[in-house]
Short mmCIF file of C-alpha atoms and ligand atoms in Angstrom, two decimals:
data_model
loop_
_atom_site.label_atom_id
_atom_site.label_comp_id
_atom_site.label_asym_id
_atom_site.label_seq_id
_atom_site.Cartn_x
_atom_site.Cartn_y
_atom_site.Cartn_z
CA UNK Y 25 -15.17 25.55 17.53
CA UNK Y 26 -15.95 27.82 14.69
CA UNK Y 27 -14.26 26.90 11.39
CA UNK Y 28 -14.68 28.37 8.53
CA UNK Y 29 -14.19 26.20 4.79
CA UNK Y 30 -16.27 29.22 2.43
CA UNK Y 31 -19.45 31.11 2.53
CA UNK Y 32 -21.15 27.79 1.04
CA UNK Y 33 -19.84 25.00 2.93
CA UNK Y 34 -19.80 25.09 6.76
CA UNK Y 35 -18.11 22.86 9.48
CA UNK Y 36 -20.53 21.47 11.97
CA UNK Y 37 -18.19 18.53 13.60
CA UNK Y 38 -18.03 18.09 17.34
CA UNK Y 39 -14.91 17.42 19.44
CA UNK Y 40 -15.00 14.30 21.88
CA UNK Y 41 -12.89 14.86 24.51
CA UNK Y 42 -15.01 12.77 26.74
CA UNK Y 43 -13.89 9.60 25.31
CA UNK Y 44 -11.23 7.21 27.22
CA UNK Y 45 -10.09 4.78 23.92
CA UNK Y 46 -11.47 5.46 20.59
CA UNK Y 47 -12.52 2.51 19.09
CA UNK Y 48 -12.19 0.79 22.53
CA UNK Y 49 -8.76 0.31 21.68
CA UNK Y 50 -7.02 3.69 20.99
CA UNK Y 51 -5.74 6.25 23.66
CA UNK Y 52 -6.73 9.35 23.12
CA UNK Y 53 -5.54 11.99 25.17
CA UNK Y 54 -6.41 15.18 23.47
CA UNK Y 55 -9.34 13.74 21.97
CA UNK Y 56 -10.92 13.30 18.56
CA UNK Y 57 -13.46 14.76 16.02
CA UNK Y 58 -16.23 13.72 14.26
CA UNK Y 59 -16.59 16.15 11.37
CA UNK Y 60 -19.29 16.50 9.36
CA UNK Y 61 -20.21 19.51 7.18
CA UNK Y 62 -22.97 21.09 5.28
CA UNK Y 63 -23.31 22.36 2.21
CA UNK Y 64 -25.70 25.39 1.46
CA UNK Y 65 -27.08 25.83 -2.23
CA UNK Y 66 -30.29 25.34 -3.94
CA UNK Y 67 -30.34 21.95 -2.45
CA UNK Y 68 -28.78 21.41 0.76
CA UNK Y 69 -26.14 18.24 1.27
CA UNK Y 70 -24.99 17.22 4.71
CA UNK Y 71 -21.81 15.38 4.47
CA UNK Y 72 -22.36 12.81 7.10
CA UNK Y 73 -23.25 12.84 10.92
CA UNK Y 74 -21.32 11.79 14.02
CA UNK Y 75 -20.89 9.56 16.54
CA UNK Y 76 -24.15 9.34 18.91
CA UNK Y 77 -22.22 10.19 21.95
CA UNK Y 78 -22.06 14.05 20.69
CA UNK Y 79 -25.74 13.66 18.88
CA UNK Y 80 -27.09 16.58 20.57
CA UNK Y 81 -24.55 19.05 20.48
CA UNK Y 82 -24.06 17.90 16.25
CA UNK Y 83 -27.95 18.43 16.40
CA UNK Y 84 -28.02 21.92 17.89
CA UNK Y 85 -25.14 22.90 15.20
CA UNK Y 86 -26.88 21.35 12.61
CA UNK Y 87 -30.18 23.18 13.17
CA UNK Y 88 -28.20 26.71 14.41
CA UNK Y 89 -26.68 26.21 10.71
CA UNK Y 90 -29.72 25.68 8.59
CA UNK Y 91 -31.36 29.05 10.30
CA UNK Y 92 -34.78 27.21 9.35
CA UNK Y 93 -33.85 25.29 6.24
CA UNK Y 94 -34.34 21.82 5.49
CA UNK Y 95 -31.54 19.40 4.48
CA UNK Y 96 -32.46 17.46 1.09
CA UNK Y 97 -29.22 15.22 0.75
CA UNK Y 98 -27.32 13.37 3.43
CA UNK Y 99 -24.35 11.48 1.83
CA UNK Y 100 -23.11 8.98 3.87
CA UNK Y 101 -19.35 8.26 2.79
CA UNK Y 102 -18.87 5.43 5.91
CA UNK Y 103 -20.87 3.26 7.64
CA UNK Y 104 -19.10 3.24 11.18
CA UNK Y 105 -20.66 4.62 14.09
CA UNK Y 106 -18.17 6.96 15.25
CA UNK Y 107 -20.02 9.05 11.85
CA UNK Y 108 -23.24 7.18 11.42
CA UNK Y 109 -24.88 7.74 14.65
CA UNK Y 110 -26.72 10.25 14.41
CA UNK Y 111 -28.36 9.00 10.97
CA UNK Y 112 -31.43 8.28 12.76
CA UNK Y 113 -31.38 11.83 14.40
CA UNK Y 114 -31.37 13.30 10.95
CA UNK Y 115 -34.39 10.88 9.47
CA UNK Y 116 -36.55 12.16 12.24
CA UNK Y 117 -35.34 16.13 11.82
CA UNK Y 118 -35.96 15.69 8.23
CA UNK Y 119 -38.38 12.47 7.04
CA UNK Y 120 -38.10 13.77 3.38
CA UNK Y 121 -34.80 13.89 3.44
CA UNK Y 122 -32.93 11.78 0.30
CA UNK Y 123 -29.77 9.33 1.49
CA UNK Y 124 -26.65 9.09 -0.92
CA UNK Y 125 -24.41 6.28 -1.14
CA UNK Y 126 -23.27 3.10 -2.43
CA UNK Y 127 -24.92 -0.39 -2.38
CA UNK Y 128 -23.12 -1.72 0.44
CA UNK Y 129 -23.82 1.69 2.41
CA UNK Y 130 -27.31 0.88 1.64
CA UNK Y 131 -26.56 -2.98 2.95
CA UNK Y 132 -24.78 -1.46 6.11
CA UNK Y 133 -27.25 0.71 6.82
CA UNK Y 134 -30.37 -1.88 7.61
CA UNK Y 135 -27.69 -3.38 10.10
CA UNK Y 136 -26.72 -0.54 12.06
CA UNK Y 137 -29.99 1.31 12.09
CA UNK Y 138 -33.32 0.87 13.69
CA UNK Y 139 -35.54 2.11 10.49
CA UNK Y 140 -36.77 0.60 7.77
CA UNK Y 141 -34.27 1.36 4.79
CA UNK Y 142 -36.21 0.09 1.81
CA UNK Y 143 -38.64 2.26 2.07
CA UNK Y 144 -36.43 5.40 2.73
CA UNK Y 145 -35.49 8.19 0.11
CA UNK Y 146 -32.50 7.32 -1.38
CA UNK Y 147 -29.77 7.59 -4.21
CA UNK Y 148 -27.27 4.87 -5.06
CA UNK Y 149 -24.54 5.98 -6.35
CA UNK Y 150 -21.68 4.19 -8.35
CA UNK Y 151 -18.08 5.51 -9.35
CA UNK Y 152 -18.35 8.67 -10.87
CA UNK Y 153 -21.65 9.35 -10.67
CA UNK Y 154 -22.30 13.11 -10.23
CA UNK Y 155 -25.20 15.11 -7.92
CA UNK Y 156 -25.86 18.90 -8.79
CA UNK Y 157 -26.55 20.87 -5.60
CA UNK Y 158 -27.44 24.22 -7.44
CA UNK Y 159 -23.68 25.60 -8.41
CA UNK Y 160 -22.18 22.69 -6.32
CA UNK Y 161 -21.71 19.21 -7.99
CA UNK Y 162 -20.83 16.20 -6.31
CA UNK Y 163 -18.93 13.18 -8.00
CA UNK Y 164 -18.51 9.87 -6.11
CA UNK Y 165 -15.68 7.73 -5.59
CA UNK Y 166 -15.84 4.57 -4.37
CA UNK Y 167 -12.65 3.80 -1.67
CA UNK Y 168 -13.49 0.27 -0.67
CA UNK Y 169 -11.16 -0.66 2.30
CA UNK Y 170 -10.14 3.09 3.17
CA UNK Y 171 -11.06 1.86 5.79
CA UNK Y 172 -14.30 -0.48 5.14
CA UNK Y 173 -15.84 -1.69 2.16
CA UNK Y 174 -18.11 0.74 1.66
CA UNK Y 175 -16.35 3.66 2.07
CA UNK Y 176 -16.73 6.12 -0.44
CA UNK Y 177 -15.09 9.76 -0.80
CA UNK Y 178 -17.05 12.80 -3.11
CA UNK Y 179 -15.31 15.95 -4.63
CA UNK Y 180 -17.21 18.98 -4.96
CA UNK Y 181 -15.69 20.53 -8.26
CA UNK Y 182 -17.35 24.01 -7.89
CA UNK Y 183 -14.80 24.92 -4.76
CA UNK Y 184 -12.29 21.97 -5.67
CA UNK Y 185 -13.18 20.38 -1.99
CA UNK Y 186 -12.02 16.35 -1.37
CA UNK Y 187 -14.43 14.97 1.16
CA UNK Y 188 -12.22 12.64 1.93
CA UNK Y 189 -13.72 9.95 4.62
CA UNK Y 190 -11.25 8.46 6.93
CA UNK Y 191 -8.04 9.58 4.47
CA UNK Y 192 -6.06 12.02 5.99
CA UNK Y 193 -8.18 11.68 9.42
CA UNK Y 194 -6.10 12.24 12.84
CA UNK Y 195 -6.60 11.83 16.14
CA UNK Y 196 -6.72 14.67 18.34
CA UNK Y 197 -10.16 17.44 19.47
CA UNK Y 198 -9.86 20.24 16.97
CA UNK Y 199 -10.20 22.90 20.30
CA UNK Y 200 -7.07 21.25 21.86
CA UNK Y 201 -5.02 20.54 18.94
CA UNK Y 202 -5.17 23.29 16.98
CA UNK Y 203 -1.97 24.29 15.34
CA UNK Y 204 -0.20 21.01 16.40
CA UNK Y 205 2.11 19.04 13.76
CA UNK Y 206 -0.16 17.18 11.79
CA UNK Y 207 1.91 14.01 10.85
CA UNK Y 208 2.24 12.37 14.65
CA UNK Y 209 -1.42 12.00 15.18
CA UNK Y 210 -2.53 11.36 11.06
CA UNK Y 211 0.73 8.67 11.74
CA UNK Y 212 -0.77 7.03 14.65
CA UNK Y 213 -4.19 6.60 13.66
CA UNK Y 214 -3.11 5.58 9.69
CA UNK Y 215 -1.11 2.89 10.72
CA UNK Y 216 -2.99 1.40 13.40
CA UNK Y 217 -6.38 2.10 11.88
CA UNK Y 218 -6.13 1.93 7.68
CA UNK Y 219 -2.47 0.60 7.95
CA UNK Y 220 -3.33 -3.03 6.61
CA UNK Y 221 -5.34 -1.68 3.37
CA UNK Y 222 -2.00 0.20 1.54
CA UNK Y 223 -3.34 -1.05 -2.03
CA UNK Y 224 -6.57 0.43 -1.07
CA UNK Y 225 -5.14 3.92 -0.35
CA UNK Y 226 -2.55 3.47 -3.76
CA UNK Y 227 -5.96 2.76 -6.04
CA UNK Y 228 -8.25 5.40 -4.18
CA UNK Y 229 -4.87 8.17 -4.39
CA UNK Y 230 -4.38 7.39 -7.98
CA UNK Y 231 -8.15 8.29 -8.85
CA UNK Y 232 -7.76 11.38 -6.38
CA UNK Y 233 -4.55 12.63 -8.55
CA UNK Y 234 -6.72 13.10 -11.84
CA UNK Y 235 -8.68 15.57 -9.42
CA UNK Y 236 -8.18 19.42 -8.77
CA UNK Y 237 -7.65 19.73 -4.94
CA UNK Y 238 -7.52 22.89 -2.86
CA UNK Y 239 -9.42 21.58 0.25
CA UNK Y 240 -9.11 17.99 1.88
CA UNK Y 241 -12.24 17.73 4.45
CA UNK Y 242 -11.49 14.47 6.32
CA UNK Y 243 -13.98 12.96 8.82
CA UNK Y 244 -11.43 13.81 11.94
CA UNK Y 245 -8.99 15.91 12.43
CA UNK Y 246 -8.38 19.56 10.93
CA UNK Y 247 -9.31 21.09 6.95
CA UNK Y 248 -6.29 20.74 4.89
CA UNK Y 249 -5.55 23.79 2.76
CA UNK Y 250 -2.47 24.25 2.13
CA UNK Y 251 0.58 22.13 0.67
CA UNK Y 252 -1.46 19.44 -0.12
CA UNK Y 253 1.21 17.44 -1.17
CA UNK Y 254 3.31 17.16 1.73
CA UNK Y 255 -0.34 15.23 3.16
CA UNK Y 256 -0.49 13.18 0.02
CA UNK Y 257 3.08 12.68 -0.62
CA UNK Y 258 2.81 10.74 3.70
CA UNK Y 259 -0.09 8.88 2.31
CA UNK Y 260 1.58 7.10 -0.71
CA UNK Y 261 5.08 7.04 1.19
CA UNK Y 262 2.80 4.78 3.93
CA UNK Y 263 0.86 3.27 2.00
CA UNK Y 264 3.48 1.83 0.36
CA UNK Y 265 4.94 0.80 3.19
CA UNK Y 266 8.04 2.75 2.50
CA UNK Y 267 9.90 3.48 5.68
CA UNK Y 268 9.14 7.75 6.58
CA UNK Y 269 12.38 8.20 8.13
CA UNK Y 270 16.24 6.19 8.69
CA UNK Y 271 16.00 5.09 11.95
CA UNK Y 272 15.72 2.30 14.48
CA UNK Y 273 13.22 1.32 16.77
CA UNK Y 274 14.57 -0.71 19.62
CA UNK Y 275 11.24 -2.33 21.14
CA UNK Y 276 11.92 -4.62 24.21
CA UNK Y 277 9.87 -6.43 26.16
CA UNK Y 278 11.44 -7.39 29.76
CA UNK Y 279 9.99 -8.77 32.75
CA UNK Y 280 12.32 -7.97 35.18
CA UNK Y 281 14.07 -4.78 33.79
CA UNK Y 282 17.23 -7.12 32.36
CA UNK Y 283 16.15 -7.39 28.66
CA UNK Y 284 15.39 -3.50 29.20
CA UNK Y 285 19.08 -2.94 30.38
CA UNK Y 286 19.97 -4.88 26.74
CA UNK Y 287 17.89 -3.01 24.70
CA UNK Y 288 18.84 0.61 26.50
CA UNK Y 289 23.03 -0.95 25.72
CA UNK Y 290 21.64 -1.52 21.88
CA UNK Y 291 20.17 2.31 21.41
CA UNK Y 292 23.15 3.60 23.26
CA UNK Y 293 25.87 2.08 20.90
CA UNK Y 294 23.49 2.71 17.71
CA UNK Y 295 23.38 6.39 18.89
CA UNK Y 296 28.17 6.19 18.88
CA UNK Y 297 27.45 4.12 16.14
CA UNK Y 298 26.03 7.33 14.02
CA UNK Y 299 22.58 6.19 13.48
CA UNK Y 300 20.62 9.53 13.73
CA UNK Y 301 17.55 8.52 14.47
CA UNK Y 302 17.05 5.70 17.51
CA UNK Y 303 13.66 5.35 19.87
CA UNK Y 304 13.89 3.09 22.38
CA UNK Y 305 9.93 1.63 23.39
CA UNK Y 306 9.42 -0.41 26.55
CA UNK Y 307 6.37 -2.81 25.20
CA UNK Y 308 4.99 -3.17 28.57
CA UNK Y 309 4.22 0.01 29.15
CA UNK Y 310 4.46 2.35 26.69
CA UNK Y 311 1.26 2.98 24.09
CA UNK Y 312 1.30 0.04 21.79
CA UNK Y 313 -0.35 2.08 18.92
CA UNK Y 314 2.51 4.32 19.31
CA UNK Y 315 5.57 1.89 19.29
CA UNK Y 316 3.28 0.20 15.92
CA UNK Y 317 3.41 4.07 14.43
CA UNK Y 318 7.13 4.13 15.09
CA UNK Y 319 7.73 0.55 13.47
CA UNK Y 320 6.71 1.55 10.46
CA UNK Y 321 7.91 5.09 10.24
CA UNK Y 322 11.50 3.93 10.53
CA UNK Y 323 13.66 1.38 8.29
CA UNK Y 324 15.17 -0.99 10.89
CA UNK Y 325 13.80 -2.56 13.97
CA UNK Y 326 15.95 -4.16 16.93
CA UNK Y 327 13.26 -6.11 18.77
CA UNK Y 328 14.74 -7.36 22.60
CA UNK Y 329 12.51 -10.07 23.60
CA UNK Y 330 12.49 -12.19 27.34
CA UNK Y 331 11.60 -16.03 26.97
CA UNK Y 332 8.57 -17.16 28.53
CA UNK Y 333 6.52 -19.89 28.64
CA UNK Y 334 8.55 -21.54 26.11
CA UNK Y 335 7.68 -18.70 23.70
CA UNK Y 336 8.43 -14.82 24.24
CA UNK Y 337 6.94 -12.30 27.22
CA UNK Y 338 3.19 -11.94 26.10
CA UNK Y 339 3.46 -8.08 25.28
CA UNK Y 340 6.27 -9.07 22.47
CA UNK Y 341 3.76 -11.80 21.22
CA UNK Y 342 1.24 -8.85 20.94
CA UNK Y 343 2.74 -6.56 19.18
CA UNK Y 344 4.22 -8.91 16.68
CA UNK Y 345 0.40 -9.77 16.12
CA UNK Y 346 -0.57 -6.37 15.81
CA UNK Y 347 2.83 -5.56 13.28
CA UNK Y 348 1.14 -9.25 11.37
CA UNK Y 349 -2.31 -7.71 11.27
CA UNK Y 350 -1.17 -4.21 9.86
CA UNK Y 351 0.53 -5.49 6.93
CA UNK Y 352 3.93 -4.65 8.46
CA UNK Y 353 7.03 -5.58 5.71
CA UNK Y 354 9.67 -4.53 4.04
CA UNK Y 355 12.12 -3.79 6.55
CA UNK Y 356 14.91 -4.90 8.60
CA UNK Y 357 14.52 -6.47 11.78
CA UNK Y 358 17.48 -7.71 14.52
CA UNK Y 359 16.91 -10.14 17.23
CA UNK Y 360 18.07 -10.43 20.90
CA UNK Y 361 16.32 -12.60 23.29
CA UNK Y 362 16.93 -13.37 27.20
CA UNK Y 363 16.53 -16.61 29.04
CA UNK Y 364 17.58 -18.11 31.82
CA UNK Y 365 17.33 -21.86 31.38
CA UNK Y 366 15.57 -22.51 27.86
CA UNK Y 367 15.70 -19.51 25.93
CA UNK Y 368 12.94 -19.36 22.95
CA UNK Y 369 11.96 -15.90 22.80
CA UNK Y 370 14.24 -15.30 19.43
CA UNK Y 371 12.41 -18.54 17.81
CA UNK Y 372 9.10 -17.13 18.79
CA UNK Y 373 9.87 -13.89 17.13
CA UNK Y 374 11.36 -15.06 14.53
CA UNK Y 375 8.49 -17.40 12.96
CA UNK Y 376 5.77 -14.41 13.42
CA UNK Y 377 8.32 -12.50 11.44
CA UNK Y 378 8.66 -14.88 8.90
CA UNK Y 379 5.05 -14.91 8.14
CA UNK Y 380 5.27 -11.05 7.09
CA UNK Y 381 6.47 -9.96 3.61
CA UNK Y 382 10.04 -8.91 2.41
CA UNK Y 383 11.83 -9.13 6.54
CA UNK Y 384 15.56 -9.29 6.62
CA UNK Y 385 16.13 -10.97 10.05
CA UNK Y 386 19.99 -9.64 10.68
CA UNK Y 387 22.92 -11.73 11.85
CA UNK Y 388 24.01 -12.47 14.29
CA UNK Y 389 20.59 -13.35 17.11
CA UNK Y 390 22.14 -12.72 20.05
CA UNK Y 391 21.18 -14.92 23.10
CA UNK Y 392 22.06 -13.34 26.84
CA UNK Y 393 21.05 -15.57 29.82
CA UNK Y 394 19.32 -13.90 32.86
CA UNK Y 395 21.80 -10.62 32.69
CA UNK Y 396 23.48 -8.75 30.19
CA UNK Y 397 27.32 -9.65 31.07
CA UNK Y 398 30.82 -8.45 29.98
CA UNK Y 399 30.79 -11.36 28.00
CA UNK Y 400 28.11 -10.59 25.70
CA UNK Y 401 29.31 -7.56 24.37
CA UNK Y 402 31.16 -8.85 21.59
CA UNK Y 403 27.74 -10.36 20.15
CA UNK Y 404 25.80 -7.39 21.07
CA UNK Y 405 28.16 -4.49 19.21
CA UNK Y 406 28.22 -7.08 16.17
CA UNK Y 407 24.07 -7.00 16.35
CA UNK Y 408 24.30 -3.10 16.24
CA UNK Y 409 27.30 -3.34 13.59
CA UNK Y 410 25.23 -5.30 11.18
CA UNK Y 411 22.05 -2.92 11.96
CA UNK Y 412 24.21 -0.07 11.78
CA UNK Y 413 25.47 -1.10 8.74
CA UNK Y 414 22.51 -2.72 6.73
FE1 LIG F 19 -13.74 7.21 11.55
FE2 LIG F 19 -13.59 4.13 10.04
O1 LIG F 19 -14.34 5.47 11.07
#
């Protein structure tokens, strides 16, 4: 796909829309990117490689591109494969050529790949150090945790361009996506993939806001150029771990359809109750990424749990885990569990939950057994009352 950033700095990122889960974990149905760019002057920086599964179609761009040049810098702003690996393609293209980054880059690198480091051609760079191009400048910012240590972002004051790393990277092939709301995919992969590092993102956007921006060149998705605070303005609400939106997530997990038939009952009266927003996620099958995504977007949670082994139904279990792992907090959270001779799917939930920061678990926890009856109505409409109402 041809994209064009100015007459000085070209895209030459490759879609994968090959791939089944990105980082073995993520679906991926339209795809992703690996974006990488160069940047023509007297010297010539390349800003990063890509994942080795589209090597040789980054190479061919890469050498189309150059129309016989040489590249003299390749700044390496993260260490993970899905950008680094095609480093090694680039040391053999050009053996001369100098790497930038960080000490840990540096200490990442010898572990990933198969070359000698020491003895390559390299600049280490610390926070706010600067690299003249020609015209073009390049300062260095150190992002540690955005979404590894060593991550590091650079801003090219000449065009007022933020390189940004992983920040303000979606999912999504640039060929199929093109045009498509931005938010749903940059949601989706920020909370499930940076979600757990919001002081990170705070520190590394409060150094960014001393910085002239027209351009945001992340390492996947699209070039942001326009309303660059509507991008940035997401990034601190999340990273705050503000809710997006009023809403309610109902999330259920239900063996055999009965704590389903609950949690529909619960999004149907919070719907008459006048609660705008209300998504109801089965957690056995829908995309657990996804459901995560919506947790956080929205204030309130109704989680609809069955009992099972003496704890909840396993896909519950995981995506409390996954909620744990991301940081999840500071929200509201209701409780309604099923069992038919022991219930202790609402205990279960309720001790991950209190391992998580600033959780109001709402009264009243409703208990149904086996069915949802007549009889447990009056608990249920008090459940979405209090929600309703919180
Ligand atoms: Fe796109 Fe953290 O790698």
């Amino acid at each position: 796909m041809d994209i064009s950033i100015s007459n000085s700095i070209k895209y030459i990122g490759v879609d994968d829309e090959d791939i089944d889960l990105f980082e073995s974990q993520y679906v991926v149905p339209e795809g992703v990117s690996y974006n990488s760019y160069l940047i023509m002057d007297e010297k010539i920086a390349l800003m990063d490689t890509v994942d080795e599964r589209k090597e040789d179609e980054w190479a061919k761009k890469l050498i189309d591109c150059l129309d016989g040049k040489k590249v003299d810098y390749l700044v390496v702003s993260h260490m993970e494969p899905d950008h680094s690996g095609s480093i090694e393609r680039v040391l053999s293209l050009f053996p001369d050529v100098t790497l930038v980054g960080n000490a840990k880059t540096f200490q990442f690198m010898a572990q990933f790949i198969d070359a000698d480091v020491e003895s390559l051609n390299k600049i280490v760079v610390k926070e706010g150090d600067e690299l003249s191009l020609g015209e073009h400048v390049l300062s260095f910012y150190m992002a540690p945790m955005v979404h590894w240590p060593e991550v590091m972002v650079t801003y090219e004051k000449t065009e007022k361009v933020l390189f940004s790393a992983d920040g303000f990277g979606k999912f999504g092939a640039l060929e199929l996506t093109a045009g498509d709301d931005w938010a749903c995919e940059a949601r989706r992969y920020y909370f499930n993939i940076v979600g757990k590092y919001g002081a990170p993102v705070q520190m590394l956007l409060k150094k960014v806001s001393t910085l002239d921006i027209e351009k945001i060149c992340p390492l996947h998705g699209p070039i942001l150029t326009e309303n660059l605070s509507y991008y940035i303005g997401l990034y601190d609400t999340w990273s705050k771990y503000e809710a997006e939106n009023k809403g309610v997530l109902v999330a259920y997990a239900s063996i055999h359809g009965n704590t389903g038939k609950a949690a529909e009952k619960i999004g149907e009266l919070l719907r008459e109750a006048g609660v705008e927003k209300v998504v109801v996620s089965d957690l056995a099958r829908e995309d657990m990424a996804e459901v995560i995504e919506d947790a956080f977007r929205y204030d309130k949670m109704v989680l609809c749990g069955a009992s099972y082994d003496a704890g909840v139904f396993p896909c519950m279990q995981d995506f409390l885990n996954h909620l744990q792992a991301k940081a999840y907090q500071n929200r509201k959270v209701a409780l309604l569990e099923n069992g038919s001779w022991a219930p202790s799917a609402a205990k279960t939930m309720r001790s991950i939950l209190e391992t998580m920061k600033d959780i109001t678990i709402l009264d009243p926890v409703v208990t149904i057994k086996s069915t949802m009856k007549d009889s447990d109505m009056d608990a249920i409409k008090a459940l979405v009352v209090a929600v309703a109402n919180s």
